[in-house]
Short mmCIF file of N, CA and C in Angstrom, two decimals:
data_model
loop_
_atom_site.label_atom_id
_atom_site.label_comp_id
_atom_site.label_asym_id
_atom_site.label_seq_id
_atom_site.Cartn_x
_atom_site.Cartn_y
_atom_site.Cartn_z
N MET A 4 -14.54 -0.29 -48.22
CA MET A 4 -14.01 -1.29 -46.84
C MET A 4 -13.34 0.12 -46.02
N ARG A 5 -13.75 1.69 -46.29
CA ARG A 5 -13.81 2.43 -45.09
C ARG A 5 -14.99 1.89 -44.41
N LEU A 6 -15.98 1.81 -45.03
CA LEU A 6 -17.33 0.73 -43.99
C LEU A 6 -17.08 -0.14 -43.36
N ILE A 7 -16.33 -0.54 -43.90
CA ILE A 7 -16.01 -2.41 -43.10
C ILE A 7 -15.68 -2.13 -42.02
N ILE A 8 -14.07 -1.46 -41.33
CA ILE A 8 -13.61 -1.34 -40.88
C ILE A 8 -14.73 -0.89 -39.31
N PRO A 9 -15.42 -0.08 -39.39
CA PRO A 9 -16.18 0.67 -38.56
C PRO A 9 -16.55 -0.69 -38.20
N ILE A 10 -18.20 -0.83 -39.01
CA ILE A 10 -18.45 -2.25 -39.19
C ILE A 10 -18.33 -3.18 -38.42
N LEU A 11 -17.15 -3.43 -38.70
CA LEU A 11 -16.24 -4.93 -37.55
C LEU A 11 -15.29 -4.08 -36.07
N LEU A 12 -15.34 -3.38 -35.88
CA LEU A 12 -15.52 -3.01 -34.48
C LEU A 12 -16.29 -2.79 -33.73
N CYS A 13 -18.12 -1.70 -34.53
CA CYS A 13 -18.86 -1.71 -34.19
C CYS A 13 -19.22 -3.14 -33.66
N PHE A 14 -18.99 -4.32 -34.18
CA PHE A 14 -19.31 -5.67 -34.09
C PHE A 14 -18.68 -5.98 -33.10
N CYS A 15 -18.21 -6.34 -33.32
CA CYS A 15 -16.55 -6.77 -32.17
C CYS A 15 -17.01 -5.90 -30.72
N SER A 16 -17.12 -4.46 -30.44
CA SER A 16 -17.60 -4.63 -29.46
C SER A 16 -18.27 -4.77 -28.40
N LEU A 17 -20.06 -5.26 -29.67
CA LEU A 17 -21.21 -5.26 -28.49
C LEU A 17 -20.61 -6.92 -28.79
N THR A 18 -19.99 -7.77 -29.27
CA THR A 18 -19.75 -9.80 -28.89
C THR A 18 -19.05 -9.58 -27.86
N SER A 19 -17.78 -8.55 -26.92
CA SER A 19 -17.12 -8.75 -26.29
C SER A 19 -17.64 -8.25 -25.43
N PHE A 20 -18.51 -7.49 -25.08
CA PHE A 20 -19.40 -7.36 -23.44
C PHE A 20 -20.74 -7.45 -23.14
N GLY A 21 -20.94 -8.97 -24.04
CA GLY A 21 -22.33 -10.53 -23.92
C GLY A 21 -22.15 -10.96 -23.00
N GLN A 22 -21.51 -10.26 -21.76
CA GLN A 22 -21.48 -11.10 -20.75
C GLN A 22 -22.78 -11.72 -20.14
N ILE A 23 -23.16 -12.69 -19.22
CA ILE A 23 -23.66 -12.68 -18.60
C ILE A 23 -23.29 -12.88 -17.37
N ASN A 24 -24.52 -11.40 -16.28
CA ASN A 24 -24.39 -11.40 -14.87
C ASN A 24 -24.96 -12.44 -14.33
N SER A 25 -24.52 -13.44 -13.05
CA SER A 25 -24.43 -14.34 -12.24
C SER A 25 -24.19 -14.00 -10.43
N ASP A 26 -24.82 -14.68 -10.31
CA ASP A 26 -24.42 -14.32 -8.56
C ASP A 26 -24.03 -15.94 -8.11
N ASN A 27 -23.04 -16.09 -9.23
CA ASN A 27 -22.31 -17.23 -8.52
C ASN A 27 -20.76 -15.73 -8.72
N THR A 28 -20.62 -15.05 -8.41
CA THR A 28 -19.37 -14.61 -8.07
C THR A 28 -18.08 -14.47 -6.76
N ASN A 29 -19.35 -15.47 -5.55
CA ASN A 29 -18.79 -15.04 -4.58
C ASN A 29 -18.58 -17.39 -4.59
N GLN A 30 -19.14 -18.10 -4.91
CA GLN A 30 -18.08 -19.05 -5.13
C GLN A 30 -16.59 -19.54 -5.79
N GLY A 31 -16.73 -18.42 -6.40
CA GLY A 31 -15.34 -18.67 -6.60
C GLY A 31 -14.31 -18.06 -5.49
N ALA A 32 -14.27 -17.04 -4.31
CA ALA A 32 -13.94 -16.31 -3.81
C ALA A 32 -13.44 -17.33 -2.34
N SER A 33 -15.09 -18.48 -2.56
CA SER A 33 -14.60 -19.89 -0.81
C SER A 33 -13.68 -20.59 -1.68
N LYS A 34 -13.78 -20.65 -2.56
CA LYS A 34 -12.49 -21.59 -3.44
C LYS A 34 -11.05 -21.56 -2.57
N ILE A 35 -11.09 -20.23 -3.20
CA ILE A 35 -9.30 -19.52 -2.86
C ILE A 35 -9.49 -19.74 -1.70
N THR A 36 -10.40 -19.04 -0.23
CA THR A 36 -9.96 -19.13 0.99
C THR A 36 -10.26 -20.85 1.68
N SER A 37 -10.67 -21.77 0.85
CA SER A 37 -10.81 -23.25 1.02
C SER A 37 -9.25 -23.71 0.04
N ALA A 38 -8.62 -22.98 -0.49
CA ALA A 38 -7.69 -23.84 -0.81
C ALA A 38 -6.56 -24.56 0.09
N LYS A 39 -6.06 -25.56 -0.70
CA LYS A 39 -4.78 -26.62 0.32
C LYS A 39 -3.81 -26.03 1.01
N ALA A 40 -3.66 -26.92 2.02
CA ALA A 40 -2.04 -26.16 2.93
C ALA A 40 -0.99 -26.24 1.83
N ASP A 41 -1.24 -27.33 0.47
CA ASP A 41 0.29 -27.09 0.09
C ASP A 41 0.15 -26.12 -1.10
N SER A 42 -1.31 -25.18 -1.40
CA SER A 42 -0.92 -24.21 -2.30
C SER A 42 0.09 -23.06 -2.65
N LEU A 43 -0.43 -22.32 -2.86
CA LEU A 43 0.77 -21.09 -3.03
C LEU A 43 -0.15 -19.99 -2.03
N GLU A 44 -1.27 -20.24 -2.88
CA GLU A 44 -1.76 -18.96 -1.73
C GLU A 44 -1.25 -19.27 0.18
N ASN A 45 -1.14 -20.90 0.54
CA ASN A 45 -1.17 -20.90 2.07
C ASN A 45 0.48 -20.67 2.28
N LEU A 46 0.55 -20.42 1.59
CA LEU A 46 3.08 -21.01 1.49
C LEU A 46 3.23 -20.30 2.66
N GLU A 47 3.07 -18.99 3.02
CA GLU A 47 3.45 -18.21 3.95
C GLU A 47 3.21 -19.12 5.18
N GLN A 48 2.44 -19.70 5.75
CA GLN A 48 1.45 -19.69 6.76
C GLN A 48 2.24 -21.55 7.41
N TRP A 49 3.74 -21.96 5.83
CA TRP A 49 3.54 -22.91 6.28
C TRP A 49 5.51 -23.10 5.91
N LYS A 50 5.51 -22.56 5.99
CA LYS A 50 7.19 -22.23 5.82
C LYS A 50 8.11 -20.89 7.30
N SER A 51 9.25 -20.91 7.33
CA SER A 51 9.52 -20.14 7.57
C SER A 51 10.79 -20.30 7.47
N ASP A 52 11.89 -19.13 8.24
CA ASP A 52 13.04 -18.95 7.24
C ASP A 52 13.74 -18.62 8.38
N PRO A 53 15.15 -19.45 8.28
CA PRO A 53 16.10 -19.62 9.29
C PRO A 53 16.87 -18.34 10.38
N GLU A 54 16.67 -18.97 10.79
CA GLU A 54 17.33 -17.54 12.72
C GLU A 54 18.64 -18.27 13.06
N PHE A 55 19.32 -16.45 13.17
CA PHE A 55 20.13 -17.30 14.18
C PHE A 55 20.02 -17.05 15.65
N PRO A 56 20.32 -17.67 16.26
CA PRO A 56 20.34 -18.20 17.53
C PRO A 56 19.77 -16.82 19.01
N GLY A 57 19.25 -16.23 18.75
CA GLY A 57 18.92 -15.04 19.20
C GLY A 57 18.60 -14.10 18.36
N GLY A 58 18.55 -14.16 17.42
CA GLY A 58 17.54 -13.25 16.47
C GLY A 58 18.85 -12.15 15.63
N PRO A 59 18.20 -11.02 14.85
CA PRO A 59 19.40 -10.27 14.51
C PRO A 59 20.51 -9.59 15.50
N THR A 60 19.83 -9.22 16.18
CA THR A 60 20.70 -8.34 17.42
C THR A 60 22.32 -9.53 17.75
N ALA A 61 22.16 -10.30 18.36
CA ALA A 61 23.13 -11.68 18.32
C ALA A 61 23.60 -11.66 17.30
N LEU A 62 22.90 -11.87 15.71
CA LEU A 62 24.18 -11.81 14.73
C LEU A 62 25.16 -10.77 14.66
N SER A 63 24.46 -9.77 14.64
CA SER A 63 25.32 -8.96 14.76
C SER A 63 26.43 -8.71 15.95
N LYS A 64 26.38 -9.00 17.44
CA LYS A 64 27.25 -9.10 18.60
C LYS A 64 27.86 -10.68 17.94
N PHE A 65 27.83 -10.96 17.54
CA PHE A 65 28.88 -12.77 17.23
C PHE A 65 29.60 -11.29 15.96
N LEU A 66 29.43 -11.33 15.00
CA LEU A 66 30.39 -10.42 14.35
C LEU A 66 30.69 -10.06 14.28
N ASN A 67 30.33 -8.74 15.65
CA ASN A 67 31.36 -7.65 15.62
C ASN A 67 31.91 -7.86 16.58
N ASP A 68 32.17 -8.99 17.19
CA ASP A 68 32.82 -10.34 18.36
C ASP A 68 33.83 -9.94 17.88
N HIS A 69 33.66 -10.72 16.20
CA HIS A 69 34.86 -11.21 15.60
C HIS A 69 35.65 -10.97 14.89
N ILE A 70 35.07 -10.40 13.84
CA ILE A 70 35.74 -9.58 13.13
C ILE A 70 36.93 -8.40 13.51
N GLU A 71 37.59 -8.66 13.34
CA GLU A 71 39.17 -8.07 14.04
C GLU A 71 39.78 -7.34 12.36
N ILE A 72 39.95 -5.88 12.60
CA ILE A 72 39.98 -5.04 11.34
C ILE A 72 41.60 -3.79 11.36
N ASP A 73 41.95 -4.61 10.27
CA ASP A 73 43.36 -3.77 10.55
C ASP A 73 43.07 -2.34 9.73
N GLY A 74 44.36 -1.71 9.70
CA GLY A 74 43.85 -0.52 8.42
C GLY A 74 44.12 -0.92 7.37
N GLU A 75 44.25 -1.46 6.88
CA GLU A 75 45.08 -1.52 5.90
C GLU A 75 44.27 -3.20 4.68
N ASP A 76 43.28 -3.59 5.96
CA ASP A 76 42.65 -3.76 4.72
C ASP A 76 40.83 -3.21 4.44
N LEU A 77 40.38 -1.81 5.02
CA LEU A 77 39.95 -1.45 4.31
C LEU A 77 40.65 -0.55 3.57
N GLY A 78 41.76 -0.05 3.30
CA GLY A 78 42.00 0.96 2.39
C GLY A 78 42.61 2.09 2.87
N ASP A 79 41.68 2.62 1.73
CA ASP A 79 41.58 4.90 2.26
C ASP A 79 40.17 4.53 2.30
N GLN A 80 39.12 3.70 2.40
CA GLN A 80 38.32 4.20 3.13
C GLN A 80 37.86 3.71 4.41
N ARG A 81 36.80 4.29 5.11
CA ARG A 81 35.97 4.08 6.37
C ARG A 81 35.14 3.74 6.50
N GLN A 82 34.95 2.85 5.86
CA GLN A 82 33.47 1.49 5.62
C GLN A 82 33.16 0.50 4.53
N LYS A 83 33.53 -0.20 4.70
CA LYS A 83 32.66 -1.00 3.18
C LYS A 83 31.64 -1.83 3.41
N LYS A 84 30.00 -2.81 2.06
CA LYS A 84 30.21 -3.24 2.71
C LYS A 84 30.23 -4.73 1.61
N VAL A 85 29.96 -5.54 2.43
CA VAL A 85 30.29 -7.15 2.17
C VAL A 85 28.96 -7.88 2.07
N PHE A 86 28.25 -8.40 1.09
CA PHE A 86 27.75 -9.48 1.00
C PHE A 86 28.65 -11.38 0.35
N VAL A 87 27.88 -11.40 2.08
CA VAL A 87 28.96 -13.07 1.82
C VAL A 87 27.29 -14.73 2.63
N MET A 88 26.40 -15.37 1.00
CA MET A 88 26.23 -16.60 0.61
C MET A 88 26.06 -17.53 1.41
N PHE A 89 25.60 -18.43 2.40
CA PHE A 89 26.07 -19.25 2.67
C PHE A 89 24.80 -20.64 2.71
N THR A 90 25.29 -21.46 2.69
CA THR A 90 23.74 -22.33 3.44
C THR A 90 23.56 -23.08 4.02
N ILE A 91 22.95 -22.81 4.74
CA ILE A 91 22.67 -23.30 6.51
C ILE A 91 21.39 -24.97 6.37
N THR A 92 22.19 -26.19 6.88
CA THR A 92 22.12 -27.29 6.53
C THR A 92 20.45 -27.27 6.70
N GLU A 93 19.90 -28.76 7.31
CA GLU A 93 18.34 -29.28 7.82
C GLU A 93 19.26 -29.60 9.34
N ASN A 94 20.15 -29.56 9.29
CA ASN A 94 20.77 -29.69 11.10
C ASN A 94 21.06 -28.21 11.28
N GLY A 95 21.50 -27.36 10.87
CA GLY A 95 21.66 -25.49 11.92
C GLY A 95 22.96 -25.74 10.99
N ASN A 96 24.08 -26.29 10.35
CA ASN A 96 25.17 -25.87 9.79
C ASN A 96 25.04 -25.27 9.09
N ILE A 97 26.75 -24.40 8.65
CA ILE A 97 25.97 -23.27 7.89
C ILE A 97 27.72 -24.04 6.55
N GLU A 98 27.10 -23.73 5.81
CA GLU A 98 28.51 -24.64 4.62
C GLU A 98 28.50 -23.95 2.96
N ASP A 99 29.60 -23.21 2.82
CA ASP A 99 29.56 -23.51 1.26
C ASP A 99 29.48 -21.68 1.07
N VAL A 100 29.75 -21.14 2.19
CA VAL A 100 30.65 -19.94 2.88
C VAL A 100 31.04 -18.93 0.94
N MET A 101 30.76 -18.05 0.98
CA MET A 101 30.99 -17.60 -0.78
C MET A 101 30.69 -15.74 -0.09
N VAL A 102 31.91 -15.29 -0.06
CA VAL A 102 31.97 -13.69 -0.68
C VAL A 102 31.40 -13.17 -1.45
N LEU A 103 30.89 -12.20 -1.71
CA LEU A 103 29.76 -11.95 -3.07
C LEU A 103 30.66 -10.51 -3.49
N LYS A 104 30.28 -10.12 -2.64
CA LYS A 104 31.51 -8.75 -2.77
C LYS A 104 32.50 -7.91 -1.75
N GLY A 105 33.35 -8.52 -1.78
CA GLY A 105 34.51 -8.19 -0.79
C GLY A 105 35.17 -7.22 -0.73
N ILE A 106 35.76 -7.01 -0.27
CA ILE A 106 37.35 -6.14 0.20
C ILE A 106 38.80 -6.13 -0.34
N SER A 107 38.99 -7.14 0.61
CA SER A 107 40.46 -7.88 -0.81
C SER A 107 40.76 -9.95 -0.65
N GLU A 108 41.78 -10.46 -0.19
CA GLU A 108 41.44 -11.59 -0.39
C GLU A 108 41.70 -12.18 0.72
N LYS A 109 42.49 -11.28 1.09
CA LYS A 109 43.41 -11.74 3.02
C LYS A 109 41.44 -11.53 3.56
N MET A 110 40.76 -10.05 3.23
CA MET A 110 39.58 -9.59 4.38
C MET A 110 38.52 -10.66 4.00
N ASP A 111 38.18 -10.92 2.95
CA ASP A 111 37.14 -11.82 2.32
C ASP A 111 37.46 -14.12 3.28
N LYS A 112 39.30 -13.88 3.82
CA LYS A 112 38.86 -15.31 4.16
C LYS A 112 38.56 -15.00 5.36
N LYS A 113 38.84 -13.96 6.40
CA LYS A 113 39.02 -14.04 7.01
C LYS A 113 36.67 -13.80 7.54
N ILE A 114 36.30 -12.84 6.83
CA ILE A 114 34.96 -13.08 6.66
C ILE A 114 34.49 -14.87 6.94
N LYS A 115 34.79 -15.45 5.80
CA LYS A 115 34.64 -16.75 5.66
C LYS A 115 34.83 -17.83 6.68
N GLU A 116 36.11 -17.55 7.64
CA GLU A 116 36.25 -17.98 8.61
C GLU A 116 35.41 -17.95 10.40
N ILE A 117 35.42 -16.33 10.30
CA ILE A 117 34.27 -16.53 11.14
C ILE A 117 32.69 -16.91 11.18
N PHE A 118 32.70 -17.44 9.73
CA PHE A 118 30.79 -17.57 9.05
C PHE A 118 31.03 -18.74 9.38
N GLN A 119 32.09 -19.67 8.98
CA GLN A 119 32.58 -21.43 9.34
C GLN A 119 32.26 -21.39 11.19
N ILE A 120 32.56 -20.29 12.46
CA ILE A 120 33.10 -21.01 13.00
C ILE A 120 31.31 -20.71 13.87
N MET A 121 30.72 -20.51 13.33
CA MET A 121 29.10 -19.83 13.97
C MET A 121 28.77 -20.42 15.14
N PRO A 122 27.88 -20.55 15.46
CA PRO A 122 26.55 -21.26 16.03
C PRO A 122 25.63 -21.98 14.99
N LEU A 123 25.43 -23.05 15.85
CA LEU A 123 24.02 -23.42 14.86
C LEU A 123 22.76 -23.22 15.10
N TRP A 124 22.56 -22.80 13.95
CA TRP A 124 21.15 -21.36 13.29
C TRP A 124 19.98 -22.69 13.25
N LYS A 125 18.35 -21.96 13.77
CA LYS A 125 17.87 -22.56 13.15
C LYS A 125 17.52 -22.89 12.21
N PRO A 126 17.11 -24.35 11.55
CA PRO A 126 16.85 -24.19 10.10
C PRO A 126 15.75 -23.27 9.06
N ALA A 127 15.21 -23.55 8.30
CA ALA A 127 14.52 -22.71 7.74
C ALA A 127 13.81 -24.03 7.61
N TYR A 128 12.28 -23.76 7.94
CA TYR A 128 11.34 -24.72 7.86
C TYR A 128 9.82 -24.83 7.16
N LEU A 129 10.27 -26.28 6.01
CA LEU A 129 9.07 -25.98 5.40
C LEU A 129 7.89 -27.32 5.38
N TYR A 130 6.45 -26.77 5.00
CA TYR A 130 5.72 -27.74 6.09
C TYR A 130 5.81 -28.42 7.10
N GLY A 131 6.88 -28.05 8.24
CA GLY A 131 6.69 -29.07 9.23
C GLY A 131 8.04 -29.69 9.25
N LYS A 132 9.04 -29.97 8.23
CA LYS A 132 9.84 -30.34 8.66
C LYS A 132 11.34 -29.49 7.53
N PRO A 133 12.81 -29.59 8.67
CA PRO A 133 13.84 -28.56 8.45
C PRO A 133 14.79 -28.78 7.01
N VAL A 134 14.59 -28.11 6.30
CA VAL A 134 15.09 -27.85 4.36
C VAL A 134 16.53 -27.20 4.41
N ARG A 135 17.51 -27.57 3.41
CA ARG A 135 18.39 -26.99 2.97
C ARG A 135 17.99 -25.42 2.79
N SER A 136 19.03 -24.29 3.06
CA SER A 136 18.17 -22.67 2.50
C SER A 136 19.48 -22.03 2.42
N ARG A 137 19.69 -21.13 1.46
CA ARG A 137 20.70 -19.88 0.89
C ARG A 137 20.08 -18.67 1.52
N TYR A 138 20.85 -18.69 2.25
CA TYR A 138 20.64 -17.61 2.77
C TYR A 138 21.85 -15.62 2.10
N SER A 139 21.64 -14.88 2.38
CA SER A 139 22.79 -14.01 1.87
C SER A 139 22.55 -13.00 3.23
N TYR A 140 24.00 -11.73 3.10
CA TYR A 140 23.99 -10.97 4.97
C TYR A 140 24.33 -9.89 3.87
N PRO A 141 23.57 -9.10 3.88
CA PRO A 141 24.71 -7.74 4.01
C PRO A 141 25.32 -7.11 4.59
N LEU A 142 26.72 -7.19 5.08
CA LEU A 142 27.79 -6.96 6.28
C LEU A 142 28.60 -5.81 6.07
N LEU A 143 27.91 -4.90 6.99
CA LEU A 143 29.16 -3.22 6.99
C LEU A 143 30.62 -3.35 7.95
N ILE A 144 31.16 -3.64 7.51
CA ILE A 144 32.68 -3.06 7.98
C ILE A 144 32.92 -1.81 8.02
N LYS A 145 32.75 -1.29 9.67
CA LYS A 145 33.71 -0.29 9.83
C LYS A 145 34.84 0.18 10.21
N LEU A 146 35.62 0.92 10.34
CA LEU A 146 37.38 1.29 10.64
C LEU A 146 36.71 2.20 12.36
#
């Protein structure tokens, strides 16, 4: 019994390393680089994320201009992070606004209203066609 285990280990290691060297290793690389447009390797080339008109700076300015904070909205805190999730349609409209982590019901309602009056976004594109997409945005509210 003591001899069987070492013999089996030696046999397994010899047979598992018995691979053939070939010059065909570069053919696999050429197959990957010539992948079709609908494969996962090239997805980044064919997809774009939704974008607020004017970019992130314009979005921050829009939110700062429209959010009015009362002292009682934040309670005893000087700042609070709120997470908002919404859907951007194929037309760029905002739908299904949800405050995932909010401050109070009153403040969450204000935030939802602000997101619903936003101008049209540039929608996300997949393979050249506009698609619906979910977008989450962390919003830092300061007094």
